[in-house]
Short mmCIF file of C-alpha atoms in Angstrom, two decimals:
data_model
loop_
_atom_site.label_atom_id
_atom_site.label_comp_id
_atom_site.label_asym_id
_atom_site.label_seq_id
_atom_site.Cartn_x
_atom_site.Cartn_y
_atom_site.Cartn_z
CA MET A 7 109.37 -55.90 16.07
CA ASN A 8 112.95 -56.56 17.30
CA ILE A 9 112.60 -54.02 20.12
CA ILE A 10 109.32 -55.73 21.25
CA ILE A 11 110.96 -59.20 21.15
CA ALA A 12 114.07 -57.76 23.07
CA PHE A 13 111.83 -56.22 25.63
CA LEU A 14 109.98 -59.47 26.18
CA LEU A 15 113.06 -61.66 26.37
CA PHE A 16 115.27 -59.39 28.47
CA VAL A 17 112.84 -57.62 30.68
CA VAL A 18 109.34 -59.16 30.82
CA LEU A 19 110.20 -62.94 31.15
CA PRO A 20 113.12 -62.50 33.59
CA PHE A 21 110.93 -60.21 35.84
CA ILE A 22 108.13 -62.74 35.79
CA GLY A 23 110.68 -65.35 36.95
CA LEU A 24 112.02 -63.11 39.73
CA TYR A 25 108.45 -62.33 40.83
CA LYS A 26 107.81 -66.01 41.47
CA LEU A 27 111.29 -66.75 42.95
CA PHE A 28 110.95 -63.89 45.36
CA GLU A 29 107.58 -65.14 46.57
CA LYS A 30 109.24 -68.51 47.25
CA ALA A 31 111.75 -66.73 49.59
CA GLY A 32 108.86 -65.16 51.40
CA ARG A 33 109.31 -61.68 49.76
CA PRO A 34 106.55 -59.76 48.06
CA GLY A 35 106.63 -60.71 44.30
CA TRP A 36 106.31 -57.08 43.16
CA GLU A 37 109.87 -56.50 44.46
CA GLY A 38 111.14 -58.57 41.50
CA VAL A 39 109.86 -56.20 38.89
CA ILE A 40 111.34 -53.03 40.28
CA PRO A 41 114.74 -52.34 38.60
CA VAL A 42 117.62 -51.76 41.13
CA TYR A 43 115.54 -52.65 44.05
CA ASN A 44 115.30 -56.23 42.85
CA ILE A 45 119.02 -56.37 42.78
CA TYR A 46 119.11 -55.15 46.36
CA VAL A 47 116.61 -57.97 47.23
CA MET A 48 118.85 -60.50 45.36
CA ILE A 49 121.74 -59.34 47.46
CA LYS A 50 119.78 -59.81 50.56
CA LEU A 51 118.55 -63.28 49.73
CA SER A 52 122.09 -64.23 48.73
CA GLY A 53 123.67 -63.11 51.86
CA ARG A 54 126.08 -60.67 50.06
CA PRO A 55 127.13 -57.40 51.78
CA LEU A 56 125.10 -54.41 50.65
CA TRP A 57 128.11 -52.62 49.50
CA TRP A 58 127.83 -54.76 46.43
CA LEU A 59 125.33 -52.36 45.19
CA ALA A 60 127.99 -49.62 44.73
CA LEU A 61 129.84 -52.06 42.55
CA MET A 62 126.96 -52.23 40.21
CA LEU A 63 127.68 -48.54 39.40
CA LEU A 64 130.96 -49.21 37.79
CA PRO A 65 130.76 -49.88 34.03
CA GLY A 66 132.30 -53.12 32.86
CA LEU A 67 132.88 -54.41 36.57
CA ASN A 68 129.11 -54.24 37.15
CA ILE A 69 128.50 -56.92 34.59
CA LEU A 70 130.88 -59.38 36.32
CA VAL A 71 129.41 -58.48 39.76
CA PHE A 72 125.97 -59.20 38.50
CA ILE A 73 126.99 -62.52 36.97
CA GLY A 74 128.56 -63.43 40.41
CA LEU A 75 125.38 -62.23 42.17
CA MET A 76 123.13 -64.37 39.88
CA VAL A 77 125.21 -67.41 40.53
CA ASP A 78 124.86 -66.88 44.30
CA PHE A 79 121.10 -66.10 43.97
CA LEU A 80 120.62 -69.47 41.93
CA LYS A 81 122.61 -71.44 44.68
CA SER A 82 120.24 -70.14 47.23
CA TYR A 83 117.43 -72.03 45.26
CA GLY A 84 119.48 -75.22 45.23
CA LYS A 85 120.84 -74.75 41.68
CA PHE A 86 124.40 -75.89 42.08
CA SER A 87 125.48 -77.31 38.59
CA LEU A 88 127.53 -75.41 36.08
CA SER A 89 124.71 -76.03 33.47
CA GLU A 90 122.10 -74.41 35.77
CA HIS A 91 124.38 -71.46 36.37
CA ILE A 92 125.10 -70.96 32.58
CA GLY A 93 121.42 -71.20 31.93
CA GLY A 94 120.46 -68.84 34.66
CA VAL A 95 122.90 -66.24 33.52
CA ALA A 96 122.89 -66.56 29.71
CA LEU A 97 119.13 -67.47 29.22
CA PRO A 98 117.33 -65.91 32.14
CA PHE A 99 114.13 -65.42 30.10
CA ILE A 100 113.84 -69.17 29.96
CA PHE A 101 115.17 -70.56 33.20
CA LEU A 102 113.99 -67.89 35.76
CA PRO A 103 110.33 -68.39 34.83
CA LYS A 104 110.77 -71.92 34.53
CA TRP A 105 112.25 -72.23 38.25
CA GLY A 106 109.79 -69.63 39.31
CA PHE A 107 106.80 -71.91 38.32
CA ASP A 108 108.64 -75.16 39.20
CA LYS A 109 107.00 -76.70 42.53
CA ASP A 110 110.22 -78.49 43.30
CA THR A 111 112.43 -75.40 43.26
CA LYS A 112 112.43 -73.76 46.78
CA TYR A 113 114.47 -71.19 48.55
CA VAL A 114 117.03 -72.95 50.69
CA GLY A 115 118.89 -69.90 52.33
CA PRO A 116 121.61 -67.39 51.70
CA SER A 117 124.23 -69.20 49.74
CA VAL A 118 127.26 -67.19 51.01
CA SER A 119 126.50 -67.79 54.78
CA LEU A 120 128.71 -70.22 56.71
CA GLU A 121 125.74 -72.30 57.67
CA PHE A 122 124.69 -72.65 54.09
CA ARG A 123 128.10 -73.72 52.90
CA GLU A 124 128.41 -76.27 55.72
CA LYS A 125 125.02 -77.68 55.16
CA TYR A 126 125.51 -78.00 51.30
CA LYS A 127 129.27 -78.79 51.50
CA LYS A 128 128.95 -81.73 49.24
CA ALA A 129 126.92 -80.08 46.57
CA LEU A 130 129.20 -77.03 46.50
CA LYS A 131 132.38 -79.02 46.30
CA LYS A 132 134.04 -78.49 42.82
CA THR A 133 135.91 -81.12 40.84
CA VAL A 134 139.11 -80.17 39.07
CA ALA A 135 137.22 -80.06 35.72
CA ARG A 136 134.68 -77.69 37.27
CA GLU A 137 137.34 -75.31 38.60
CA TRP A 138 139.02 -75.30 35.13
CA ALA A 139 135.64 -74.66 33.44
CA ASP A 140 134.87 -71.85 35.88
CA ALA A 141 138.27 -70.22 35.30
CA ILE A 142 137.89 -70.50 31.48
CA ILE A 143 134.43 -69.10 31.43
CA PHE A 144 135.48 -66.17 33.78
CA ALA A 145 138.42 -65.48 31.46
CA VAL A 146 136.25 -65.39 28.36
CA ILE A 147 133.64 -63.18 30.00
CA ALA A 148 136.28 -60.80 31.26
CA ALA A 149 138.05 -60.53 28.05
CA THR A 150 134.84 -59.96 26.19
CA LEU A 151 133.86 -57.19 28.50
CA ILE A 152 137.27 -55.45 28.19
CA ARG A 153 136.93 -55.71 24.39
CA THR A 154 133.43 -54.49 24.28
CA LEU A 155 133.64 -51.75 26.81
CA PHE A 156 137.31 -50.60 27.17
CA ILE A 157 139.91 -51.49 24.56
CA GLU A 158 140.46 -53.80 21.68
CA ALA A 159 143.43 -54.62 19.44
CA TYR A 160 143.18 -54.16 15.62
CA VAL A 161 145.65 -54.64 12.83
CA ILE A 162 146.07 -52.48 9.75
CA PRO A 163 145.24 -54.61 6.70
CA SER A 164 145.59 -52.07 3.77
CA ALA A 165 147.58 -48.98 2.55
CA SER A 166 144.71 -46.50 2.91
CA MET A 167 146.24 -44.69 6.00
CA GLU A 168 149.97 -44.70 4.86
CA SER A 169 152.32 -43.32 5.86
CA SER A 170 150.53 -42.37 9.10
CA LEU A 171 149.80 -46.09 9.66
CA LEU A 172 151.39 -48.89 7.90
CA ILE A 173 150.25 -52.42 6.83
CA GLY A 174 151.13 -54.62 9.73
CA ASP A 175 150.62 -51.99 12.38
CA TYR A 176 148.88 -53.47 15.40
CA LEU A 177 146.76 -50.82 17.33
CA PHE A 178 144.87 -50.41 20.49
CA VAL A 179 141.57 -48.88 19.98
CA SER A 180 139.79 -47.18 22.82
CA LYS A 181 136.01 -47.74 23.33
CA VAL A 182 136.01 -45.26 26.10
CA ASN A 183 136.77 -42.11 24.47
CA TYR A 184 133.57 -41.89 22.45
CA GLY A 185 131.56 -44.11 24.81
CA ALA A 186 131.35 -47.86 24.45
CA ARG A 187 128.65 -49.11 22.07
CA LEU A 188 126.68 -51.94 23.62
CA PRO A 189 126.34 -55.03 21.52
CA MET A 190 123.49 -54.87 18.94
CA THR A 191 123.83 -58.55 17.90
CA PRO A 192 124.09 -60.10 21.43
CA VAL A 193 124.21 -63.71 20.27
CA ALA A 194 127.63 -64.22 18.85
CA PHE A 195 130.65 -66.34 19.28
CA PRO A 196 133.38 -64.82 21.51
CA PHE A 197 136.30 -63.31 19.80
CA ALA A 198 135.10 -63.66 16.25
CA HIS A 199 133.83 -60.68 14.42
CA HIS A 200 131.42 -61.64 11.69
CA THR A 201 132.99 -64.89 10.30
CA MET A 202 134.03 -68.07 12.04
CA PRO A 203 137.80 -68.94 11.29
CA LEU A 204 138.56 -71.86 9.13
CA ILE A 205 134.77 -72.94 8.59
CA ASN A 206 133.73 -69.45 7.23
CA THR A 207 130.29 -69.50 8.58
CA LYS A 208 128.47 -66.62 10.33
CA ALA A 209 129.90 -66.00 13.85
CA TYR A 210 126.63 -64.53 15.08
CA TRP A 211 122.87 -65.07 15.05
CA ASP A 212 120.86 -62.08 13.79
CA GLY A 213 117.49 -63.48 15.00
CA ILE A 214 117.78 -60.76 17.83
CA GLU A 215 119.01 -57.29 17.10
CA LEU A 216 119.01 -54.82 19.88
CA PRO A 217 118.62 -51.04 19.29
CA TYR A 218 121.66 -48.91 19.16
CA TYR A 219 122.84 -47.57 22.52
CA ARG A 220 126.22 -45.86 23.45
CA LEU A 221 127.53 -45.34 27.09
CA PRO A 222 128.79 -41.82 27.83
CA GLY A 223 132.18 -41.15 26.47
CA LEU A 224 135.14 -38.92 27.25
CA SER A 225 134.74 -36.67 24.35
CA GLU A 226 132.97 -36.19 20.85
CA ILE A 227 134.65 -37.32 17.66
CA LYS A 228 136.90 -34.48 16.54
CA LYS A 229 138.10 -33.53 13.08
CA GLY A 230 141.53 -35.14 12.77
CA ASP A 231 140.75 -38.06 14.94
CA VAL A 232 141.84 -41.56 13.64
CA VAL A 233 138.57 -43.64 13.98
CA VAL A 234 137.63 -47.23 13.63
CA PHE A 235 134.24 -47.86 12.34
CA ASN A 236 131.93 -50.56 10.77
CA TYR A 237 131.84 -50.25 6.92
CA PRO A 238 128.53 -48.90 6.04
CA MET A 239 128.22 -50.51 2.63
CA ASP A 240 128.11 -54.01 4.30
CA ALA A 241 124.40 -53.23 4.92
CA ASP A 242 123.97 -54.16 1.25
CA ALA A 243 123.30 -57.63 -0.31
CA PRO A 244 124.78 -60.12 -0.50
CA LEU A 245 126.23 -59.50 2.88
CA SER A 246 123.51 -57.62 4.69
CA ARG A 247 125.26 -57.82 8.01
CA PRO A 248 124.05 -56.21 11.21
CA VAL A 249 125.70 -52.85 12.17
CA ASP A 250 128.11 -54.18 14.67
CA LYS A 251 129.08 -57.10 12.57
CA ARG A 252 130.07 -55.10 9.53
CA GLU A 253 133.73 -55.04 8.44
CA ASN A 254 136.00 -52.76 10.56
CA PHE A 255 137.58 -49.79 8.70
CA ILE A 256 140.01 -47.13 9.93
CA LYS A 257 140.13 -43.67 8.61
CA ARG A 258 140.69 -40.10 9.77
CA CYS A 259 137.60 -38.01 10.46
CA GLN A 260 137.52 -35.03 8.14
CA GLY A 261 133.95 -33.77 8.62
CA THR A 262 131.82 -33.83 11.66
CA PRO A 263 127.98 -33.39 11.94
CA GLY A 264 126.85 -30.07 10.39
CA ASP A 265 130.13 -29.31 8.51
CA THR A 266 130.18 -28.29 5.03
CA LEU A 267 133.11 -30.16 3.45
CA SER A 268 134.80 -29.82 0.10
CA VAL A 269 138.04 -31.04 -1.46
CA VAL A 270 139.88 -28.63 -3.71
CA ASN A 271 142.76 -30.04 -5.50
CA ALA A 272 143.35 -32.69 -2.85
CA GLN A 273 143.16 -30.04 0.05
CA VAL A 274 140.26 -30.64 2.39
CA PHE A 275 138.23 -27.34 3.20
CA ILE A 276 135.74 -27.41 6.18
CA ASN A 277 133.28 -24.60 6.28
CA GLY A 278 135.29 -22.66 3.78
CA LYS A 279 138.66 -22.97 5.62
CA ALA A 280 141.54 -25.05 4.54
CA LYS A 281 142.12 -28.05 6.97
CA THR A 282 145.61 -29.11 8.12
CA THR A 283 146.81 -32.13 5.94
CA PRO A 284 148.12 -35.02 7.88
CA VAL A 285 152.02 -34.80 8.04
CA ASN A 286 152.54 -38.40 6.94
CA GLY A 287 149.57 -38.45 4.49
CA GLU A 288 150.35 -39.67 0.92
CA ILE A 289 149.21 -38.65 -2.50
CA THR A 290 150.38 -39.73 -6.03
CA TYR A 291 153.30 -37.88 -7.70
CA ARG A 292 154.63 -37.94 -11.16
CA VAL A 293 158.44 -38.13 -11.14
CA GLN A 294 160.47 -37.33 -14.27
CA TYR A 295 164.17 -38.53 -14.19
CA ASP A 296 167.07 -38.54 -16.53
CA GLY A 297 166.95 -42.27 -17.31
CA THR A 298 169.25 -43.42 -14.64
CA ALA A 299 167.72 -46.12 -12.51
CA ILE A 300 166.41 -45.23 -9.06
CA ASN A 301 168.38 -46.72 -6.19
CA PRO A 302 166.28 -49.47 -4.45
CA ASP A 303 167.58 -48.21 -1.11
CA LEU A 304 166.06 -44.75 -1.82
CA ILE A 305 162.69 -46.27 -2.75
CA SER A 306 162.69 -47.89 0.65
CA GLU A 307 164.17 -44.98 2.54
CA LEU A 308 161.60 -42.48 1.11
CA HIS A 309 158.78 -45.07 1.28
CA LEU A 310 157.92 -44.78 -2.42
CA ALA A 311 154.94 -46.94 -2.74
CA ASP A 312 153.01 -48.32 -5.78
CA ILE A 313 155.70 -47.36 -8.25
CA ALA A 314 154.39 -47.66 -11.84
CA THR A 315 155.70 -46.50 -15.21
CA THR A 316 153.58 -44.14 -17.42
CA ASP A 317 153.27 -43.74 -21.17
CA ARG A 318 155.85 -40.94 -21.02
CA ALA A 319 159.56 -41.55 -21.37
CA ASN A 320 161.64 -41.56 -18.10
CA GLU A 321 158.56 -41.02 -15.83
CA PHE A 322 156.98 -42.96 -13.12
CA ILE A 323 154.30 -42.40 -10.63
CA THR A 324 154.56 -43.16 -6.85
CA ASN A 325 152.55 -42.71 -3.71
CA THR A 326 154.47 -40.87 -1.03
CA THR A 327 154.46 -38.05 1.44
CA VAL A 328 155.09 -34.29 0.90
CA ALA A 329 158.42 -34.71 2.87
CA SER A 330 159.58 -37.62 0.72
CA ALA A 331 158.61 -35.77 -2.49
CA ASN A 332 160.59 -32.72 -1.45
CA ALA A 333 163.59 -34.97 -0.56
CA LEU A 334 163.41 -36.78 -3.96
CA LYS A 335 163.68 -33.48 -5.72
CA GLY A 336 167.28 -33.03 -4.32
CA TYR A 337 168.72 -36.03 -6.17
CA ALA A 338 170.71 -35.34 -9.33
CA ASN A 339 168.80 -37.70 -11.57
CA ILE A 340 165.55 -36.34 -10.69
CA LYS A 341 164.18 -33.66 -13.04
CA SER A 342 160.75 -32.98 -11.39
CA VAL A 343 158.29 -34.19 -8.92
CA THR A 344 154.68 -32.98 -9.26
CA PRO A 345 151.40 -33.95 -7.67
CA ASP A 346 149.26 -36.12 -10.00
CA LEU A 347 145.86 -34.45 -9.34
CA THR A 348 142.64 -34.55 -11.46
CA LYS A 349 141.29 -31.19 -12.61
CA PRO A 350 137.83 -30.04 -11.39
CA GLY A 351 135.16 -31.69 -13.35
CA ALA A 352 137.35 -34.19 -15.06
CA PHE A 353 136.90 -37.99 -14.76
CA ASP A 354 139.82 -39.79 -13.09
CA GLY A 355 138.68 -43.31 -13.66
CA TYR A 356 136.85 -43.56 -10.27
CA THR A 357 133.16 -42.99 -9.74
CA VAL A 358 132.53 -41.18 -6.52
CA PHE A 359 129.57 -40.79 -4.26
CA PRO A 360 126.73 -40.17 -4.86
CA LEU A 361 127.09 -41.12 -8.53
CA LYS A 362 128.68 -44.53 -7.53
CA TYR A 363 125.34 -45.58 -5.88
CA PRO A 364 122.61 -43.93 -8.14
CA ASN A 365 119.66 -45.44 -6.37
CA TYR A 366 117.94 -42.31 -5.32
CA LYS A 367 116.50 -39.93 -8.04
CA ILE A 368 113.32 -38.21 -8.49
CA THR A 369 113.89 -37.36 -12.27
CA PRO A 370 114.52 -39.73 -15.16
CA SER A 371 118.19 -38.98 -15.16
CA PHE A 372 120.46 -38.82 -12.28
CA PRO A 373 121.99 -35.27 -11.62
CA ARG A 374 125.25 -34.74 -13.14
CA PHE A 375 127.61 -34.51 -10.20
CA THR A 376 131.18 -33.66 -11.78
CA TRP A 377 133.11 -34.46 -8.64
CA ASN A 378 136.18 -36.55 -8.38
CA GLN A 379 138.40 -37.75 -5.57
CA ASP A 380 140.63 -34.54 -5.91
CA ASN A 381 137.76 -32.14 -6.35
CA TYR A 382 134.73 -33.08 -4.18
CA GLY A 383 131.66 -31.38 -2.91
CA PRO A 384 130.79 -29.06 -1.30
CA ILE A 385 128.63 -31.45 0.75
CA ILE A 386 126.91 -30.92 4.18
CA VAL A 387 127.53 -33.61 6.68
CA PRO A 388 124.20 -34.52 8.33
CA LYS A 389 123.63 -33.68 11.98
CA LYS A 390 121.10 -35.02 14.46
CA GLY A 391 118.05 -32.71 14.30
CA TRP A 392 119.15 -30.95 10.98
CA THR A 393 116.23 -30.88 8.50
CA VAL A 394 117.21 -31.05 4.76
CA LYS A 395 114.94 -30.10 1.91
CA LEU A 396 114.62 -32.92 -0.38
CA ASP A 397 114.70 -32.15 -4.07
CA SER A 398 116.50 -33.58 -7.23
CA LEU A 399 119.96 -32.49 -5.98
CA THR A 400 119.72 -33.44 -2.32
CA PHE A 401 117.82 -36.60 -2.42
CA PRO A 402 120.61 -38.50 -4.44
CA VAL A 403 123.01 -37.38 -1.53
CA TYR A 404 120.95 -38.08 1.58
CA GLY A 405 118.42 -40.79 0.39
CA ARG A 406 120.65 -43.72 1.33
CA ALA A 407 121.10 -42.38 4.82
CA ILE A 408 117.49 -41.84 5.29
CA GLU A 409 116.57 -45.36 4.16
CA ILE A 410 119.29 -47.65 5.00
CA TYR A 411 120.90 -46.11 8.15
CA GLU A 412 117.78 -44.49 9.65
CA GLY A 413 115.49 -47.38 8.88
CA ASN A 414 112.85 -45.67 6.82
CA LYS A 415 110.85 -47.04 3.86
CA VAL A 416 111.69 -44.79 0.94
CA GLU A 417 109.86 -44.68 -2.26
CA VAL A 418 109.69 -42.35 -5.41
CA VAL A 419 106.37 -42.15 -7.20
CA GLY A 420 106.72 -39.83 -10.22
CA LYS A 421 108.47 -36.72 -8.78
CA ASP A 422 106.99 -37.42 -5.30
CA ILE A 423 109.17 -38.68 -2.52
CA LEU A 424 107.45 -41.00 0.07
CA ILE A 425 108.94 -41.87 3.42
CA ASN A 426 107.14 -44.52 5.23
CA GLY A 427 103.98 -43.98 2.87
CA LYS A 428 103.85 -40.26 3.42
CA LYS A 429 104.64 -37.73 0.70
CA VAL A 430 107.45 -35.35 2.09
CA ASP A 431 109.62 -32.55 0.84
CA SER A 432 112.06 -32.46 3.77
CA TYR A 433 113.54 -34.90 6.45
CA THR A 434 114.96 -34.40 9.92
CA PHE A 435 117.94 -36.69 10.71
CA LYS A 436 117.81 -38.86 13.81
CA MET A 437 121.71 -39.46 14.08
CA ASN A 438 124.93 -37.75 13.62
CA TYR A 439 127.12 -38.48 10.64
CA TYR A 440 130.72 -38.26 9.80
CA PHE A 441 132.98 -37.94 6.65
CA MET A 442 136.07 -40.24 6.84
CA MET A 443 139.08 -40.13 4.61
CA GLY A 444 142.23 -42.17 4.38
CA ASP A 445 145.45 -40.32 4.66
CA ASN A 446 146.73 -42.03 1.54
CA ARG A 447 144.35 -39.86 -0.58
CA HIS A 448 144.95 -41.61 -3.90
CA ASN A 449 144.77 -45.24 -2.46
CA SER A 450 141.84 -45.03 -0.07
CA GLU A 451 138.15 -46.14 -0.38
CA ASP A 452 136.41 -43.80 1.90
CA SER A 453 133.47 -41.30 2.30
CA ARG A 454 134.34 -39.81 -1.25
CA PHE A 455 133.25 -43.03 -2.55
CA TRP A 456 130.39 -44.43 -0.42
CA GLY A 457 129.21 -41.43 1.62
CA PHE A 458 128.58 -40.71 5.28
CA VAL A 459 129.43 -42.85 8.39
CA PRO A 460 126.44 -42.99 10.78
CA GLU A 461 127.24 -42.59 14.48
CA ASP A 462 125.91 -46.03 15.26
CA HIS A 463 128.76 -47.42 13.13
CA ILE A 464 131.54 -45.86 15.23
CA VAL A 465 133.73 -48.37 17.09
CA GLY A 466 136.36 -46.40 18.91
CA LYS A 467 139.46 -44.19 18.61
CA ALA A 468 142.81 -45.50 17.64
CA LEU A 469 145.25 -44.80 20.44
CA PHE A 470 148.77 -46.14 19.86
CA ILE A 471 150.72 -48.92 18.04
CA TRP A 472 151.71 -51.63 20.28
CA MET A 473 153.46 -53.83 17.62
CA SER A 474 154.48 -53.36 13.93
CA VAL A 475 155.44 -56.13 11.58
CA ASP A 476 156.76 -55.79 8.07
CA ASP A 477 155.95 -58.97 6.00
CA GLN A 478 158.30 -57.87 3.25
CA ALA A 479 161.39 -57.66 5.36
CA SER A 480 163.77 -60.26 6.24
CA PHE A 481 163.43 -62.23 9.39
CA LEU A 482 165.63 -60.21 11.58
CA HIS A 483 164.09 -56.99 10.49
CA LYS A 484 160.36 -57.87 10.48
CA ILE A 485 159.58 -55.82 13.65
CA ARG A 486 159.64 -52.15 13.02
CA TRP A 487 161.10 -51.22 16.45
CA SER A 488 160.83 -47.43 15.96
CA ARG A 489 157.02 -47.63 15.58
CA LEU A 490 156.36 -49.57 18.83
CA PHE A 491 154.23 -47.57 21.29
CA ASN A 492 154.01 -44.57 19.02
CA VAL A 493 150.89 -42.49 19.83
CA ILE A 494 148.53 -42.18 16.78
CA ARG A 495 148.06 -38.58 15.62
#
């Protein structure tokens, strides 16, 4: 239904308007309903040079060019006010048909010609307020296009990627690398993601949701890439947000479509081969010491995070990197430093996927997955076109993706699985999926806990750190100068 509504609003109604407006200019109405050719005619009617057609081939710039062309086109029909220009550009499905059928609206000439400008000099003259309004609108549109199609700034809010990325790191994220995802919720307040600042209301209207489409990118998502994506679990109530308005998460891609992934003693294996662990990734270590207090400067120097005592005498646990753990072993008051890992099949206090969301079962009891965050899988990451056999073991793993992310109605009747009302024993995926994990393996909510990330949730690739602020440091040391402009690896 959303696709039908979008087609009517963004294609049918504007084309009807162009049909009638072209007739008013003495052109055949059918020219208005032929894509690309109708732009050529608009250029002719406005008096712009034909090389503007070439500008329409440049992603991002073509949107600005089209807006400018639409304004020129509207002027050619005597529409000179700012409100008319905004209406024609933002709501063409309303105003183009309205003016097309309006008897008082007539074609008055090519708006960029010298004769036209001289004849309508008074109507075209802009006040100071109008010039400011035009400048502000242009700036907002340009900035929105840059954020949507090219690059956007993000800040690291949590410790799930430490020490690769720190809380307070400000990143630039490329939309070009994987291809920019076009807005799926087009009616939204500029520069606000899903919630309006201060008033805490929705920053978008979900009455119109467009289908997923991504522009061609420079590359596919690779294992090891640091990726920003929309949090898949925001699809659930009470939030139930549209895909592109779900919370932004940042993790490292560990599994790509078609991979068989497993975690063995915190080591990731892809298709049976051990994968390189991020150099600055962290896990939890148990540290035995002789009772002498640990130097606070050492804690800061080695980035020993989340220090907590245990029920054993002279022992604490901390999250840190392998390099820091090895350095810690060299101090005289340290007896041992060992990774704090959960054994296979043991419960570590955290329920992982799919047990965490036991909504999909075809037997009275949910299958007993004995996975934990350190020993997980094996699990196959869905790939577009891959057909999975659905049974009591696979349905709990893939049922959510089939229903929530791929938009099917899923039911279980007895031991039968029904998809869109039809009994099935297999399913072929429509999208690619990814398995994302934080570099801070014991302090990250990631795919181990909520499953796969669909391709339509991918936002972009993290490129480099442009600013880093340490809120815990003193005023003179708040900026982490050594991290500025570091490339993210």
